[in-house]
Coordinates of C-alpha atoms in Angstrom, one line a residue:
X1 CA -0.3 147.3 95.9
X2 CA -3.5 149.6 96.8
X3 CA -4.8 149.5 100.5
X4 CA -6.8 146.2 102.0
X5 CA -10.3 145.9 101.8
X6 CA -12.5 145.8 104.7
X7 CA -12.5 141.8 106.1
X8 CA -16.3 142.4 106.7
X9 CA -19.6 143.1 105.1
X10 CA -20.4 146.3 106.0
X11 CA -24.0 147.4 106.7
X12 CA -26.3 150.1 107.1
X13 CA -29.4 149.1 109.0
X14 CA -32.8 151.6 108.6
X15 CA -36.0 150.8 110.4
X16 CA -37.3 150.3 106.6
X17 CA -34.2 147.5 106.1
X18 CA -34.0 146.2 109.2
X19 CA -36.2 142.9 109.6
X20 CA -38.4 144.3 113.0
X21 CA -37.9 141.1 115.3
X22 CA -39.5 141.7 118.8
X23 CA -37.4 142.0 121.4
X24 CA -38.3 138.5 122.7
X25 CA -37.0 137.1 119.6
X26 CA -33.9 138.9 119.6
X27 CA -33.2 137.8 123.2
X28 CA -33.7 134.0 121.7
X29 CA -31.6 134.2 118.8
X30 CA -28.8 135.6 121.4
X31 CA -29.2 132.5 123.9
X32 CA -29.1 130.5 121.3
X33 CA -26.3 131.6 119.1
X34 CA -24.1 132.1 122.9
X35 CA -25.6 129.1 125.2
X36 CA -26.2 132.3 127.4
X37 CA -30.0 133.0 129.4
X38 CA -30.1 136.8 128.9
X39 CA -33.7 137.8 129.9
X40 CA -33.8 141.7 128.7
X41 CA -32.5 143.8 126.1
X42 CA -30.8 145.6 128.6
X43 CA -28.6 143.4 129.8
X44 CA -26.2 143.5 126.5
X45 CA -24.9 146.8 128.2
X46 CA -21.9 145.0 129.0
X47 CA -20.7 144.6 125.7
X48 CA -19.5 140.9 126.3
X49 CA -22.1 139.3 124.0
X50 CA -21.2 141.4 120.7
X51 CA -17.1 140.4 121.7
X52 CA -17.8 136.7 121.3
X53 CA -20.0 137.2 118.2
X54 CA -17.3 139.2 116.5
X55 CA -15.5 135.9 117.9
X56 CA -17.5 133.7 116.2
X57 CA -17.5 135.6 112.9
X58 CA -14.1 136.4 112.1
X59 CA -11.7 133.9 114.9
X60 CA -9.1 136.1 117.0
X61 CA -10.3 139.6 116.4
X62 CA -11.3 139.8 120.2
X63 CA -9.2 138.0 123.0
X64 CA -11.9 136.5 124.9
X65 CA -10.0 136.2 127.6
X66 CA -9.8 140.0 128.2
X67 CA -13.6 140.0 128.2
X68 CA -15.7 140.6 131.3
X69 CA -18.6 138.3 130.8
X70 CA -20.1 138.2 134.4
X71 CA -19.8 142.1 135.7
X72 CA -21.8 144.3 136.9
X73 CA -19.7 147.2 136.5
X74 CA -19.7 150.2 134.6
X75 CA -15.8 150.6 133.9
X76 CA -15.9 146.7 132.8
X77 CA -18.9 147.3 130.3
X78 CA -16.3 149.9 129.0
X79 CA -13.3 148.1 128.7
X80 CA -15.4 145.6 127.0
X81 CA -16.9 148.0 124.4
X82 CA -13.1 149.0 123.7
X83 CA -12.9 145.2 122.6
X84 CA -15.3 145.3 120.3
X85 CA -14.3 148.8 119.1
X86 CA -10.4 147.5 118.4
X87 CA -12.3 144.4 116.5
X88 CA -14.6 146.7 114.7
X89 CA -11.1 148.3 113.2
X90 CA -9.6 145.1 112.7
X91 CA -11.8 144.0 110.5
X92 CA -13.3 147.0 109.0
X93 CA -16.4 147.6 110.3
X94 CA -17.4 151.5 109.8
X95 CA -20.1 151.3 112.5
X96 CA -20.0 154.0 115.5
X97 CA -20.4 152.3 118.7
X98 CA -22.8 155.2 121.3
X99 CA -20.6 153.4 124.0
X100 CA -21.7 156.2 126.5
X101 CA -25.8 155.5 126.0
X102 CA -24.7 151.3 125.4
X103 CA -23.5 151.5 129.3
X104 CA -26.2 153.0 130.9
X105 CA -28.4 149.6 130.4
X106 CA -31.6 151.6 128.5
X107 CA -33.6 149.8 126.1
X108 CA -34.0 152.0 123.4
X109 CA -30.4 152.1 122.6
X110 CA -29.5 149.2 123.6
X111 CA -32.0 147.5 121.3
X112 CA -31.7 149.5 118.2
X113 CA -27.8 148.5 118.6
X114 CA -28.6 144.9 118.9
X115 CA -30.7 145.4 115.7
X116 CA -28.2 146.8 114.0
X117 CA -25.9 144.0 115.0
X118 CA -28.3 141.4 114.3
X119 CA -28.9 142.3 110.3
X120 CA -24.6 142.8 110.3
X121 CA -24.7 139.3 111.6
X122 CA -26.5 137.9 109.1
X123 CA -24.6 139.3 106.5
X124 CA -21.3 138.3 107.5
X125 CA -22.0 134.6 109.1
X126 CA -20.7 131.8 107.1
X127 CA -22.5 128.6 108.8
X128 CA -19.4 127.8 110.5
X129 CA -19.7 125.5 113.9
X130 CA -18.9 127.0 116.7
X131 CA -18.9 126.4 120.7
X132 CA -19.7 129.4 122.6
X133 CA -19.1 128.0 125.9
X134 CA -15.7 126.2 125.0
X135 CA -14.5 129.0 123.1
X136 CA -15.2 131.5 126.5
X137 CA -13.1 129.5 128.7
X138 CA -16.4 127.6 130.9
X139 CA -16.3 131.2 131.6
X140 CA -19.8 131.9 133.3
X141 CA -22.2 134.6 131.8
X142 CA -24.9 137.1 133.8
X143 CA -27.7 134.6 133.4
X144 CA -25.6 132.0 131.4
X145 CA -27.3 127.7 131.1
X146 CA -25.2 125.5 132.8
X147 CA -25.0 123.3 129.9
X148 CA -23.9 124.0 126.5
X149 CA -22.9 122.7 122.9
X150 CA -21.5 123.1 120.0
X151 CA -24.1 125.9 118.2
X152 CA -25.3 125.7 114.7
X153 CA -27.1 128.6 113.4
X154 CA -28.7 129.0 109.9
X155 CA -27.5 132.0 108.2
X156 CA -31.3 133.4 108.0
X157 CA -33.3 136.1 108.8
X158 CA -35.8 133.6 110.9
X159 CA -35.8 132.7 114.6
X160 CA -36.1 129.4 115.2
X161 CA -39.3 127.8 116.8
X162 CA -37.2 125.0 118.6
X163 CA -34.9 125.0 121.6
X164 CA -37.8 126.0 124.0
X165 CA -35.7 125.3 127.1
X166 CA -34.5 129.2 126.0
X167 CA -37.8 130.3 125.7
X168 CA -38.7 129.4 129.1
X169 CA -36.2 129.5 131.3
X170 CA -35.9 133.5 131.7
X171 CA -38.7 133.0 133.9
X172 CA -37.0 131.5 136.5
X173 CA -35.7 134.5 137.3
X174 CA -38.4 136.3 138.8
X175 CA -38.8 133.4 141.2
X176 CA -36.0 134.5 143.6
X177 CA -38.3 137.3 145.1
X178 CA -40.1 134.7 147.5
X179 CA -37.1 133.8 149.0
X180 CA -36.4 136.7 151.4
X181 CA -39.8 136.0 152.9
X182 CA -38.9 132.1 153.5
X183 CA -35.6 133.4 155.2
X184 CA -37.6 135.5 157.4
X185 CA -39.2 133.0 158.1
X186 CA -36.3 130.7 159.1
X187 CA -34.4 133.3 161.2
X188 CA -37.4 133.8 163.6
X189 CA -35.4 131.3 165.8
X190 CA -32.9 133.3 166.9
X191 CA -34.3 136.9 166.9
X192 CA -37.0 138.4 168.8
X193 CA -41.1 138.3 167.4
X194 CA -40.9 142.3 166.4
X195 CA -37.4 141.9 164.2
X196 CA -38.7 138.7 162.7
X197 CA -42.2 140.8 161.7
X198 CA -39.9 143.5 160.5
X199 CA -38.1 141.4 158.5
X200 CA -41.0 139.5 156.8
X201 CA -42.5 143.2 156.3
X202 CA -39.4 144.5 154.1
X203 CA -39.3 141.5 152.2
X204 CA -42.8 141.6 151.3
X205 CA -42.4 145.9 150.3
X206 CA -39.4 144.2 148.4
X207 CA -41.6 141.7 146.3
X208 CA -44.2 144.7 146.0
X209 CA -41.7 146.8 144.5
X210 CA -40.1 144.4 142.1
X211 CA -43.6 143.6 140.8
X212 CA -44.2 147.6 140.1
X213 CA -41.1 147.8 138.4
X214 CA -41.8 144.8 136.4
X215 CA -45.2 146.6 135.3
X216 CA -43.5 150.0 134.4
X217 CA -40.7 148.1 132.0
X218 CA -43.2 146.4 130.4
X219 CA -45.5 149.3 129.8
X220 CA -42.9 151.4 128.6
X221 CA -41.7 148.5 126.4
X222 CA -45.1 148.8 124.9
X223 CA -45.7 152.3 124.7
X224 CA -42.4 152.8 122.8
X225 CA -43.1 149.9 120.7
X226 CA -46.3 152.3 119.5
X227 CA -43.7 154.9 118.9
X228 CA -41.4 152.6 116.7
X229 CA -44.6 151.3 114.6
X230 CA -45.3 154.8 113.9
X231 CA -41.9 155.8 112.8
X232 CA -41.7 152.7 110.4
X233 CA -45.0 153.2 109.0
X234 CA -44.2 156.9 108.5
X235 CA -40.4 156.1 106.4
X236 CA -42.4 153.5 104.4
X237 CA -44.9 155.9 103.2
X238 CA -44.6 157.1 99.6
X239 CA -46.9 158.8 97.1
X240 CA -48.9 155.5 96.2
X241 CA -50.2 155.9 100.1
X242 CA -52.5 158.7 100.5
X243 CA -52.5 161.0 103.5
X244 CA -55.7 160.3 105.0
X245 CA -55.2 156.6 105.1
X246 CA -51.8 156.6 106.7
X247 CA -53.2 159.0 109.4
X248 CA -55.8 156.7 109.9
X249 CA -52.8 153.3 110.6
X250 CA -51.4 156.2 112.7
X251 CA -54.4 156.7 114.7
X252 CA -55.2 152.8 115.0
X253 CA -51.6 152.3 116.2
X254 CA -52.1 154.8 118.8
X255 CA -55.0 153.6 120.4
X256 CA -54.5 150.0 120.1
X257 CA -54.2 148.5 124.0
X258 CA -51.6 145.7 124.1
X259 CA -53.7 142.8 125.1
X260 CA -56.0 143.3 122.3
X261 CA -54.5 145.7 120.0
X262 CA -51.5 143.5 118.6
X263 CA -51.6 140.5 116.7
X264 CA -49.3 137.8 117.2
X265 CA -46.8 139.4 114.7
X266 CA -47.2 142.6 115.9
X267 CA -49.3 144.0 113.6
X268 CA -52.6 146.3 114.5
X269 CA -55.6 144.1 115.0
X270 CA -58.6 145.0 113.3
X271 CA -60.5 145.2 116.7
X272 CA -57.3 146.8 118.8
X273 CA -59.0 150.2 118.7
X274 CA -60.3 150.0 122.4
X275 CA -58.7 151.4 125.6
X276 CA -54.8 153.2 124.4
X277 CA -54.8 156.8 123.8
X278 CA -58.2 158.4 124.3
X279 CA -59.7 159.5 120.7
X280 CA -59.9 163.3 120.1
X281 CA -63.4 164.2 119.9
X282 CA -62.3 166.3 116.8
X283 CA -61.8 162.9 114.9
X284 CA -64.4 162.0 112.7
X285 CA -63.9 157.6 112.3
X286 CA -64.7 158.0 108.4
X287 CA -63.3 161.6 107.8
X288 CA -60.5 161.9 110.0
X289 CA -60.2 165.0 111.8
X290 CA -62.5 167.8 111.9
X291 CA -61.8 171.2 109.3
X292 CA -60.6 174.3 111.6
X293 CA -63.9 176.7 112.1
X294 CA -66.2 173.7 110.7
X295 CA -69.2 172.6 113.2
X296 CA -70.5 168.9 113.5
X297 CA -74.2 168.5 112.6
X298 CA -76.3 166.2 114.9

């Protein structure tokens, strides 16, 4: 008898393949396939969510009960990527796992993996019922609902609308940043007036900072999703496309600003050249950029 066939199918996801969901979506079709509240890309680093979906895919290629789903630590998110690795062999995936970027919690590689994992997913998922939060033990997640049921997922490419209880609770977790301020407030009984101000001062600096941080990760997020556009729009060129045009969706990616410059689904929108990358004044709007050693006339 020849050698065993791979269990799975296997797949190899390109930026012109892969269906571009936003990160938003992904982090929705996660929660809702898992009964888990993950708010960022970033927190997959741990590995634990791709061990129960090779779980739920092909039942007792990962012992869930060697899985750390609520961990913080680096070692764990590596003993969990092992998991998966050993499941990937099981069954036959041929996908290299970059466990050593995975476990350093960025988004970039964390979300082209989940990508990646999303369109393998798809094409290996047979409809079958399945209870995430039975199947983990009650086993509580980073970020996990308290309540969960038995999940039934369409084997599409489409996020669904419904379920907005996923949608919106994320949020919830930005609220906690108040609090150190009320428990300054509530400790001013038994300190003295200058340790109580100090208190309520670091708390607030806290709050500050958070709310930077918040506004760096979501500028980045948007900066590199300018990036991604670009390198999409560039593999999807081909000889029907001339040059000049694709410079000029280039260009309108570039300096599209995010509260204006996107549509809904993502694409440019006609009036989203405004306030991103300032225009080179060698750029001519209906000749793209100016020849070498050839002067404008006014």
């Amino acid at each position: 008898m020849g050698e065993q066939g791979p269990l799975c199918v296997n797949v190899h996801a390109t930026n012109a393949t892969t269906e571009n969901l936003s990160r938003h979506d992904m982090l929705h079709w996660v929660n809702d396939c898992l009964r888990t509240n993950y708010t960022k890309i970033e927190e997959l680093c741990s590995g634990a969510a791709y061990c129960q979906f090779m779980d739920m895919l092909f039942p007792g290629s990962v012992s869930l009960r060697k899985v750390k789903f609520k961990t913080n630590l680096e070692h764990e998110y590596i003993q969990n990527f092992k998991l998966l690795q050993a499941s990937f062999k099981k069954v036959g995936v041929d996908k290299n796992i970059p466990v050593d970027r995975l476990i350093k919690g960025r988004f970039q590689d964390n979300f082209e993996f989940v990508q990646w994992f999303k369109k393998f997913f798809d094409a290996n998922y047979d409809g079958r019922q399945y209870d995430p939060v039975e199947a983990r033990g009650n086993t509580s997640v980073i970020g996990t609902a308290t309540s969960g049921s038995t999940s039934r997922i369409a084997n599409n490419h489409k996020v669904a609308a419904s379920r907005p209880v996923h949608a919106t609770k994320p949020m919830t977790r930005n609220t906690p940043v108040s609090k150190p301020i009320g428990a300054a407030t509530r400790i001013t009984g038994s300190t003295g007036a200058g340790d109580s101000h100090r208190l309520e001062e670091l708390s607030n600096q806290i709050a500050e900072l958070k709310t930077t941080v918040d506004g760096l990760e979501k500028e980045r997020d948007f900066y590199y999703g300018k990036l991604r556009d670009i390198e999409v729009l560039c593999q999807e060129c081909d000889q029907k496309v001339g040059k000049s045009q694709v410079v000029d969706q280039i260009l309108e990616i570039l300096y599209a600003t995010e509260p204006h410059g996107y549509d809904e689904t993502g694409n440019v929108h006609p009036e989203g050249r405004m306030e991103g990358f300032s225009v080179p004044e060698d750029y001519v709007e209906d000749g793209g950029p100016v020849a070498a050693g050839e002067e404008e006339e006014y």
